[in-house]
């Protein structure tokens, strides 16, 4: 008789249990930083507006006796918006770790452990908008009880690599997103069909479930949880206790560079594996990577154009002679381009020979020490920039008419690195780029301002050809791209005025201002093949046909046969309204 009375007292007497949050229903942001162990029927109670984080190492638990509804965390029916983030442990030795009765807009994120020893880790009695499980959820009946309730989104990483699969009884989640970190670390999900012993509840597999990969299109990333990382292969038993996939939608799809499908496990009954097969880079993403490369290659073409233009426009000349009729000039050059941002450093030597009092000829070499370009385009020397010039003057003092013809030629090694864009592959390829330029210029020089100012209007015609050879990428594992040869051909008319203003007998200022206009300009499209569906990229979609050129400088003559010069030259270029500036310092001696 005493034994029966003792049992009845245990079952029907409810002692006064303290609340973990001091009896206050949480309706604001709260971080639980101390453990709440033992004797708690209601560890935490969340209402609308509650945003609760349980810190790592913290335990929220209750030790309610059997027959008492032990619930460590309660989300009230009046809660229409709340969030629970667990980094620690939610534990009950009876009933439910988390008990949800909310009206919706409730998010639960579990990085730690949620345990309901007798029944469920989480009992959903109403609606959970999103449940993301990176840790472990366990219960005597199942991880999750979802009878006659709605679990809209379930993101899950729990699997055999942790404490076994996440399982559920009752309704299936509307959307299940598997989280994958490696071929051996990924989520597994089980739909249990009955409870142990004589306790019967609603069977699982109720309702329809959409399957997806966490991080894929249609899923939403959760703070602190990166998108899935997958590789080709078979991920075993990702779904368990599913006799068929009749009520599972989206059993096939694409994630990144892979096609995936759910296939029957070969050894475990009612289990399904997730099979990834490499699908190759998509045409859309590969096209985007080629488009980005085209923009950077324009910068490389601009550099070649700058070098030849600067060389030919009366800059690389040597017209200071002594008794032997020879002229030598040595100097250094820095060139800057603003789109894309690049710079180049060079050493220059120019040699001239005075054949007659009115005819001189010469040549030059320009050697690059370094070319700093964008990461995707690397340009290095194959041969230095070189050229020759011939100049005829009407008079020995260089007044009157002058006619000049000149050319410039250079070969460069070019390495391109195509960047990864979503499913596209990285591709590295080596080729060469060749530039040839020819100029004919007619000018007329005369003195004004008591012979202290030399004025020289000029008109010129320039033809330039830049050619990049065809090549095939070597860095792509599956789908290397092959690029056709690419040429830029232009014929340009130039008009302008050059001035020399003598300040003293030894110091002279120089300057020029002009306009250049493309009489014709044709550029091949950048054409790549290797992935089906690629189209050519327009290489001159923003061509600027009329552009200013200008320079300013000075020279100092320490002796009659010596000169120290500094020039700053600005020009706009055809591609993308690009601007460039070149600084050139040189020392010239006549022999």
XYZ file of C-alpha atoms in Angstrom:
591
model
C 0.000 0.000 0.000
C 2.842 2.387 0.887
C 4.510 1.567 -2.434
C 1.365 2.452 -4.405
C 1.012 5.756 -2.529
C 4.652 6.613 -3.258
C 4.178 5.940 -6.990
C 1.014 8.095 -7.065
C 2.854 10.942 -5.347
C 5.604 10.800 -7.945
C 3.176 10.732 -10.861
C 0.713 13.398 -9.782
C 2.669 15.752 -7.571
C 4.500 18.515 -9.486
C 7.117 20.283 -7.372
C 7.959 23.955 -7.977
C 10.764 24.024 -10.554
C 12.827 27.191 -11.128
C 13.099 28.582 -14.644
C 16.477 28.907 -16.358
C 15.745 32.491 -17.362
C 14.455 33.452 -13.974
C 10.815 32.908 -14.836
C 10.903 35.541 -17.571
C 9.534 34.747 -21.017
C 12.162 35.902 -23.525
C 10.977 38.477 -26.077
C 14.304 40.065 -26.985
C 17.918 39.213 -27.748
C 19.479 37.000 -25.081
C 22.747 35.084 -24.806
C 22.785 32.253 -22.286
C 26.321 31.993 -20.934
C 25.817 29.891 -17.779
C 24.576 26.316 -17.482
C 21.074 25.727 -16.092
C 21.276 22.174 -14.799
C 18.691 20.122 -12.925
C 15.174 20.633 -11.676
C 13.898 22.744 -14.528
C 10.541 21.988 -16.122
C 10.926 25.066 -18.277
C 14.533 25.872 -18.986
C 13.868 28.693 -21.461
C 10.598 30.108 -22.732
C 10.542 32.021 -26.024
C 7.796 34.336 -27.235
C 7.516 36.661 -30.242
C 10.704 38.643 -30.872
C 12.941 36.282 -28.920
C 16.441 35.819 -30.343
C 18.242 33.410 -28.031
C 21.797 32.095 -28.378
C 23.084 29.353 -26.061
C 26.853 29.690 -25.826
C 29.312 26.848 -26.356
C 29.880 24.801 -23.212
C 26.541 25.834 -21.699
C 23.848 23.270 -20.810
C 20.133 24.038 -20.587
C 18.435 21.002 -19.030
C 15.723 19.685 -16.722
C 15.412 16.597 -14.553
C 11.628 16.412 -14.477
C 10.353 13.084 -13.066
C 8.477 10.657 -15.259
C 4.928 11.844 -15.826
C 5.906 15.492 -15.777
C 6.150 17.184 -19.176
C 9.842 17.956 -19.169
C 10.723 20.601 -21.726
C 14.097 22.348 -21.635
C 13.179 25.007 -24.238
C 9.617 26.045 -25.027
C 8.567 28.208 -27.965
C 5.132 29.515 -27.129
C 2.027 29.391 -29.287
C 1.951 33.193 -29.299
C 5.412 33.347 -30.851
C 5.024 34.442 -34.457
C 8.739 35.254 -34.852
C 11.615 33.803 -32.847
C 15.096 32.398 -33.328
C 17.036 29.844 -31.309
C 20.754 29.211 -31.903
C 22.292 26.410 -29.840
C 26.068 26.165 -29.570
C 25.955 24.203 -26.315
C 23.633 21.471 -25.053
C 19.850 21.291 -24.639
C 18.968 18.203 -22.592
C 15.999 16.588 -20.909
C 15.813 13.161 -19.339
C 12.072 13.150 -19.976
C 9.980 14.180 -22.968
C 11.384 16.939 -25.204
C 14.534 18.979 -25.506
C 12.830 21.685 -27.607
C 9.036 21.942 -27.688
C 7.607 24.209 -30.381
C 4.023 25.452 -30.428
C 4.726 28.656 -32.363
C 2.639 30.258 -35.044
C 5.486 30.298 -37.575
C 8.483 32.406 -38.604
C 10.620 30.423 -36.177
C 14.211 29.500 -37.030
C 16.268 26.954 -35.110
C 20.011 26.510 -35.698
C 21.829 23.736 -33.837
C 25.617 23.605 -33.710
C 25.666 21.593 -30.459
C 23.513 18.806 -29.020
C 19.748 18.626 -28.476
C 18.596 15.541 -26.569
C 15.228 14.271 -25.336
C 15.997 10.963 -23.660
C 12.441 9.605 -23.530
C 10.804 11.085 -26.609
C 12.242 13.692 -28.998
C 15.124 16.062 -29.243
C 12.696 18.456 -30.961
C 8.918 18.126 -30.784
C 7.277 20.315 -33.399
C 3.615 20.863 -32.542
C 2.963 23.661 -35.023
C 5.300 25.299 -37.561
C 9.062 25.656 -37.819
C 10.113 27.817 -40.740
C 13.716 26.636 -40.855
C 15.725 24.058 -38.886
C 19.468 23.852 -39.578
C 21.309 21.019 -37.857
C 25.100 20.986 -37.879
C 25.437 19.140 -34.570
C 23.382 16.300 -33.105
C 19.656 15.913 -32.390
C 18.658 12.688 -30.580
C 15.562 11.307 -28.923
C 14.140 8.100 -27.509
C 11.468 7.969 -30.210
C 13.313 9.984 -32.858
C 15.410 13.084 -33.364
C 12.330 15.058 -34.456
C 8.640 14.504 -33.824
C 6.626 16.288 -36.491
C 3.111 14.831 -36.195
C 0.370 17.028 -37.661
C 2.862 19.873 -37.931
C 4.859 21.735 -40.570
C 8.634 21.783 -40.891
C 9.173 23.967 -43.931
C 12.969 23.774 -44.389
C 15.363 21.232 -42.911
C 19.109 21.685 -43.529
C 21.035 18.715 -42.115
C 24.662 17.728 -41.602
C 24.108 14.983 -38.990
C 25.071 11.561 -40.325
C 27.113 8.447 -39.743
C 30.266 10.551 -39.277
C 28.688 12.017 -36.111
C 26.005 10.148 -34.136
C 24.114 8.414 -36.900
C 21.426 9.820 -39.154
C 18.941 12.479 -38.194
C 15.541 10.775 -38.016
C 11.963 11.970 -37.949
C 8.503 10.652 -37.159
C 5.393 12.255 -38.525
C 5.277 14.615 -41.458
C 8.268 14.915 -43.737
C 9.853 18.353 -44.045
C 8.602 20.257 -47.045
C 12.177 20.930 -48.186
C 15.178 18.818 -47.187
C 18.662 20.173 -47.975
C 21.613 17.891 -47.375
C 24.789 19.590 -46.104
C 28.020 18.109 -47.481
C 31.539 18.970 -46.331
C 33.522 16.060 -47.791
C 32.996 12.569 -49.276
C 32.923 11.199 -45.707
C 31.156 14.056 -43.908
C 27.594 14.676 -44.989
C 24.031 14.564 -43.748
C 21.916 11.400 -43.551
C 18.158 11.491 -43.008
C 15.867 8.699 -41.819
C 12.059 8.616 -41.908
C 11.015 6.199 -39.153
C 7.634 4.549 -39.602
C 6.674 3.449 -36.059
C 7.561 4.023 -32.413
C 9.155 1.364 -30.166
C 7.043 -0.793 -27.833
C 3.322 -0.187 -27.744
C 3.473 3.598 -28.162
C 2.067 4.421 -31.581
C 2.319 7.798 -33.285
C 1.813 9.100 -36.795
C 3.965 7.352 -39.338
C 6.622 9.178 -41.279
C 6.588 9.590 -45.060
C 3.456 11.740 -44.706
C 3.397 14.536 -47.248
C 5.803 15.406 -50.043
C 9.436 16.450 -49.666
C 11.653 18.362 -52.102
C 15.302 17.243 -52.082
C 18.175 19.674 -52.697
C 21.831 20.325 -51.920
C 22.405 23.008 -49.294
C 23.948 25.998 -51.038
C 22.281 25.229 -54.356
C 19.874 27.481 -56.197
C 16.665 27.661 -54.167
C 18.353 27.273 -50.791
C 19.304 30.036 -48.374
C 22.662 30.111 -46.625
C 22.516 30.256 -42.841
C 24.968 32.457 -40.952
C 28.001 30.403 -39.994
C 27.173 27.499 -42.326
C 29.044 27.457 -45.642
C 27.637 26.043 -48.847
C 28.165 22.362 -49.553
C 31.431 21.180 -51.100
C 31.041 18.143 -53.347
C 33.157 15.954 -55.574
C 32.459 13.213 -58.079
C 31.399 9.956 -56.440
C 28.731 8.174 -54.396
C 27.539 9.403 -50.997
C 26.018 6.393 -49.254
C 22.659 6.145 -47.481
C 21.791 9.835 -47.522
C 18.113 8.840 -47.235
C 17.069 5.853 -45.087
C 13.753 4.132 -44.408
C 12.229 5.403 -47.643
C 10.705 2.389 -49.425
C 10.241 4.476 -52.578
C 10.905 7.991 -53.804
C 7.318 8.472 -54.910
C 6.736 11.400 -52.586
C 10.231 12.903 -53.069
C 10.621 15.572 -55.747
C 13.814 16.920 -57.381
C 15.640 13.604 -57.057
C 17.955 14.706 -59.867
C 19.595 18.051 -60.449
C 22.774 20.028 -60.877
C 25.121 21.415 -58.243
C 28.057 23.448 -59.470
C 29.939 21.423 -62.062
C 28.156 18.172 -61.165
C 24.932 16.391 -62.045
C 23.418 14.478 -59.143
C 20.734 11.846 -58.655
C 19.317 9.698 -55.864
C 19.917 5.998 -56.578
C 19.078 2.867 -54.600
C 21.712 1.672 -52.151
C 23.135 -1.678 -53.179
C 23.125 -3.303 -49.723
C 20.737 -1.515 -47.339
C 17.006 -1.961 -47.938
C 14.976 1.240 -48.386
C 18.126 3.358 -48.480
C 19.202 5.777 -51.209
C 22.619 7.066 -52.202
C 23.465 10.426 -53.732
C 25.513 10.070 -56.907
C 27.539 12.989 -58.304
C 28.921 12.929 -61.825
C 31.009 15.662 -63.367
C 28.878 17.535 -65.860
C 31.631 19.755 -67.222
C 31.681 23.529 -67.123
C 28.497 25.217 -68.262
C 28.538 27.363 -71.387
C 27.122 30.346 -69.471
C 29.841 30.340 -66.812
C 32.608 29.597 -69.318
C 31.340 32.448 -71.489
C 31.546 34.776 -68.486
C 35.151 33.723 -67.820
C 36.086 34.291 -71.482
C 34.399 37.694 -71.373
C 36.477 38.662 -68.341
C 39.646 37.478 -70.080
C 38.780 39.527 -73.173
C 38.649 42.692 -71.083
C 42.097 41.986 -69.614
C 43.566 41.091 -73.007
C 42.509 44.502 -74.307
C 44.854 45.928 -71.701
C 47.681 43.831 -73.138
C 46.931 45.072 -76.648
C 46.867 48.636 -75.345
C 50.367 48.237 -73.922
C 51.739 47.145 -77.273
C 50.046 50.058 -78.983
C 51.452 52.557 -76.472
C 55.009 51.344 -76.967
C 54.988 51.597 -80.755
C 53.119 54.910 -80.814
C 55.570 56.482 -78.392
C 58.557 55.192 -80.315
C 57.402 56.492 -83.662
C 56.071 59.914 -82.809
C 59.467 61.692 -83.003
C 60.390 60.539 -79.511
C 62.997 57.920 -80.335
C 65.176 60.185 -82.490
C 68.811 61.173 -82.381
C 69.590 64.472 -84.128
C 72.595 65.806 -82.176
C 75.812 65.307 -84.168
C 79.468 66.246 -83.906
C 82.382 65.876 -86.278
C 81.959 62.128 -86.843
C 78.274 62.368 -87.697
C 77.081 59.961 -85.016
C 74.520 60.376 -82.224
C 73.876 58.117 -79.225
C 71.050 58.426 -76.698
C 70.406 56.265 -73.611
C 67.434 56.570 -71.281
C 64.744 55.049 -69.122
C 60.997 54.962 -69.544
C 57.956 54.371 -67.341
C 54.529 53.786 -68.878
C 51.209 53.716 -67.008
C 47.815 52.566 -68.259
C 44.618 53.243 -66.312
C 42.231 50.570 -67.640
C 43.190 48.004 -66.589
C 45.807 49.473 -64.276
C 49.272 48.427 -65.496
C 52.769 49.837 -65.695
C 55.958 49.025 -67.552
C 59.621 49.944 -67.020
C 62.077 50.015 -69.931
C 65.613 50.947 -70.884
C 66.106 52.621 -74.276
C 69.079 53.164 -76.559
C 68.854 55.182 -79.786
C 71.612 55.552 -82.382
C 71.641 58.060 -85.265
C 73.872 58.694 -88.261
C 74.061 61.900 -90.282
C 74.432 60.698 -93.883
C 74.256 64.189 -95.442
C 73.607 67.667 -94.008
C 69.890 67.105 -94.628
C 69.495 63.331 -94.238
C 69.849 61.265 -91.108
C 68.918 57.709 -90.198
C 69.023 55.559 -87.116
C 67.532 52.821 -84.999
C 66.527 52.015 -81.432
C 66.105 49.205 -78.938
C 63.650 49.252 -76.003
C 64.073 46.495 -73.423
C 61.416 45.919 -70.737
C 62.666 45.179 -67.242
C 59.217 44.441 -65.893
C 55.613 44.600 -66.995
C 53.090 44.760 -64.170
C 49.698 43.771 -65.538
C 46.491 42.239 -64.220
C 46.777 38.738 -62.746
C 45.117 37.060 -65.708
C 47.572 38.396 -68.320
C 51.358 38.114 -68.037
C 53.539 39.729 -70.721
C 57.281 39.135 -70.969
C 60.008 39.812 -73.513
C 60.605 37.538 -76.443
C 62.412 40.227 -78.463
C 62.834 43.869 -77.422
C 60.947 46.626 -79.143
C 63.121 47.749 -82.052
C 62.840 49.996 -85.077
C 64.504 52.242 -87.623
C 63.873 55.757 -88.881
C 64.929 57.968 -91.823
C 64.529 61.754 -91.706
C 64.944 64.249 -94.555
C 65.089 68.006 -93.900
C 64.729 70.712 -96.453
C 67.540 72.686 -94.785
C 70.542 71.745 -92.680
C 69.238 73.828 -89.756
C 66.023 71.702 -89.783
C 63.842 74.660 -90.741
C 61.314 74.296 -93.503
C 59.906 70.944 -94.532
C 60.769 67.674 -92.866
C 59.728 64.196 -93.906
C 60.151 61.177 -91.681
C 59.415 57.508 -92.087
C 59.811 55.059 -89.201
C 58.794 51.640 -88.040
C 58.634 49.706 -84.782
C 58.530 45.959 -84.213
C 58.244 43.785 -81.104
C 57.516 40.221 -80.014
C 56.168 39.389 -76.558
C 55.429 36.158 -74.737
C 51.885 36.141 -73.416
C 50.465 33.888 -70.680
C 46.755 34.051 -69.939
C 44.985 32.686 -66.868
C 41.234 32.363 -67.239
C 39.535 32.695 -63.859
C 36.935 30.336 -62.399
C 33.382 31.601 -62.504
C 30.948 29.212 -60.808
C 31.193 26.016 -62.884
C 33.874 27.241 -65.287
C 37.393 25.894 -65.037
C 40.657 27.730 -64.644
C 42.578 27.691 -67.895
C 46.218 28.666 -68.457
C 47.686 29.111 -71.917
C 50.880 30.421 -73.524
C 51.104 32.268 -76.805
C 52.914 35.206 -78.396
C 51.860 38.665 -79.432
C 53.541 40.510 -82.308
C 53.292 44.254 -83.063
C 54.348 46.138 -86.179
C 53.905 49.868 -86.745
C 54.790 52.141 -89.686
C 54.643 55.941 -89.730
C 55.041 58.597 -92.390
C 55.130 62.212 -91.161
C 55.336 65.558 -92.963
C 56.009 68.724 -90.952
C 57.100 72.306 -91.462
C 59.316 74.198 -88.988
C 59.632 77.944 -88.569
C 60.843 80.392 -85.940
C 58.818 83.106 -84.219
C 59.212 85.352 -81.182
C 62.625 86.654 -82.213
C 63.783 83.188 -83.092
C 63.226 81.852 -79.549
C 60.211 79.724 -80.408
C 60.244 76.892 -82.925
C 56.810 75.977 -84.273
C 56.286 72.778 -86.223
C 52.799 71.786 -87.405
C 52.669 68.203 -88.588
C 50.455 65.653 -90.340
C 51.113 61.940 -90.216
C 49.729 58.603 -91.260
C 50.294 55.478 -89.163
C 49.516 51.813 -89.784
C 49.634 49.354 -86.875
C 49.089 45.605 -86.781
C 48.938 43.633 -83.503
C 48.560 39.872 -83.740
C 48.076 37.315 -80.990
C 48.752 33.749 -82.130
C 46.270 30.924 -81.675
C 46.773 28.692 -78.636
C 45.177 26.010 -76.448
C 44.933 26.134 -72.688
C 46.909 23.623 -70.679
C 45.590 24.175 -67.171
C 42.015 22.892 -67.648
C 41.557 19.306 -66.556
C 38.390 18.459 -68.477
C 37.643 21.127 -71.049
C 40.621 23.215 -72.210
C 39.671 26.042 -74.535
C 41.319 26.726 -77.882
C 41.568 30.349 -78.981
C 41.777 31.449 -82.592
C 44.386 33.985 -83.694
C 43.400 37.554 -82.887
C 44.386 40.614 -84.922
C 43.980 44.356 -84.481
C 44.624 46.422 -87.636
C 44.335 50.192 -87.761
C 45.167 53.096 -90.085
C 45.342 56.402 -88.256
C 45.637 60.021 -89.387
C 47.370 62.464 -87.030
C 47.563 66.272 -87.048
C 48.999 68.594 -84.479
C 51.559 71.167 -83.444
C 54.959 70.831 -81.775
C 56.729 73.704 -80.006
C 60.216 74.370 -78.679
C 60.534 77.414 -76.426
C 64.077 78.515 -75.581
C 64.312 79.794 -71.999
C 68.073 80.251 -71.889
C 70.923 79.308 -74.138
C 71.017 75.923 -72.407
C 67.412 75.241 -71.365
C 64.501 74.678 -73.739
C 60.898 73.749 -73.036
C 59.114 71.370 -75.409
C 55.491 70.509 -75.942
C 52.986 69.147 -78.420
C 49.263 68.843 -78.877
C 47.468 66.796 -81.486
C 44.535 64.677 -82.542
C 44.570 61.197 -84.006
C 41.629 59.664 -85.837
C 41.093 56.097 -87.040
C 40.563 56.045 -90.781
C 39.996 52.327 -90.419
C 40.130 50.003 -87.451
C 39.224 46.334 -87.482
C 39.618 43.899 -84.616
C 38.865 40.193 -84.679
C 36.456 38.783 -82.134
C 37.963 36.688 -79.366
C 36.841 33.204 -80.377
C 37.164 30.218 -78.045
C 36.086 26.623 -78.600
C 36.106 23.574 -76.342
C 32.788 23.972 -74.526
C 29.588 23.633 -76.521
C 27.548 26.813 -76.838
C 30.316 29.421 -76.607
C 30.014 32.541 -78.725
C 32.678 34.998 -79.828
C 33.458 37.996 -77.638
C 33.466 41.400 -79.278
C 36.954 42.783 -78.755
C 36.162 46.380 -79.709
C 32.720 46.987 -78.238
C 33.729 50.424 -76.970
C 36.084 51.732 -79.632
C 37.167 55.372 -79.344
C 38.081 56.476 -82.871
C 39.163 60.075 -82.220
C 41.676 60.676 -79.450
C 43.920 63.473 -78.124
C 47.697 63.216 -77.763
C 49.866 65.670 -75.867
C 53.346 66.021 -74.440
C 55.383 68.389 -72.334
C 59.063 68.339 -71.497
C 62.373 70.131 -71.374
C 66.008 69.598 -72.215
C 69.246 70.960 -70.860
C 72.394 71.295 -73.005
C 75.510 71.247 -70.785
C 77.643 71.321 -73.950
C 77.054 71.904 -77.633
C 77.110 68.148 -78.309
C 75.236 66.972 -75.194
C 71.621 67.049 -74.083
C 69.670 65.838 -71.059
C 65.938 65.529 -71.788
C 62.791 64.712 -69.856
C 59.416 64.217 -71.569
C 55.938 63.388 -70.347
C 53.608 62.023 -73.025
C 49.837 61.430 -72.711
C 47.621 59.599 -75.166
C 44.173 58.088 -75.221
C 43.842 54.619 -76.693
C 41.100 53.015 -78.782
C 39.922 50.393 -76.273
C 37.537 51.247 -73.446
C 38.473 54.966 -73.458
C 41.788 53.994 -71.911
C 44.296 56.657 -70.979
C 48.068 56.217 -70.785
C 50.991 58.303 -69.612
C 54.687 57.811 -70.377
C 57.659 59.451 -68.710
C 60.962 59.336 -70.613
C 64.345 60.615 -69.452
C 67.416 60.343 -71.657
C 70.952 61.557 -72.214
C 72.123 62.289 -75.768
C 75.649 62.894 -77.042
C 76.825 63.787 -80.514
C 80.014 62.196 -81.770
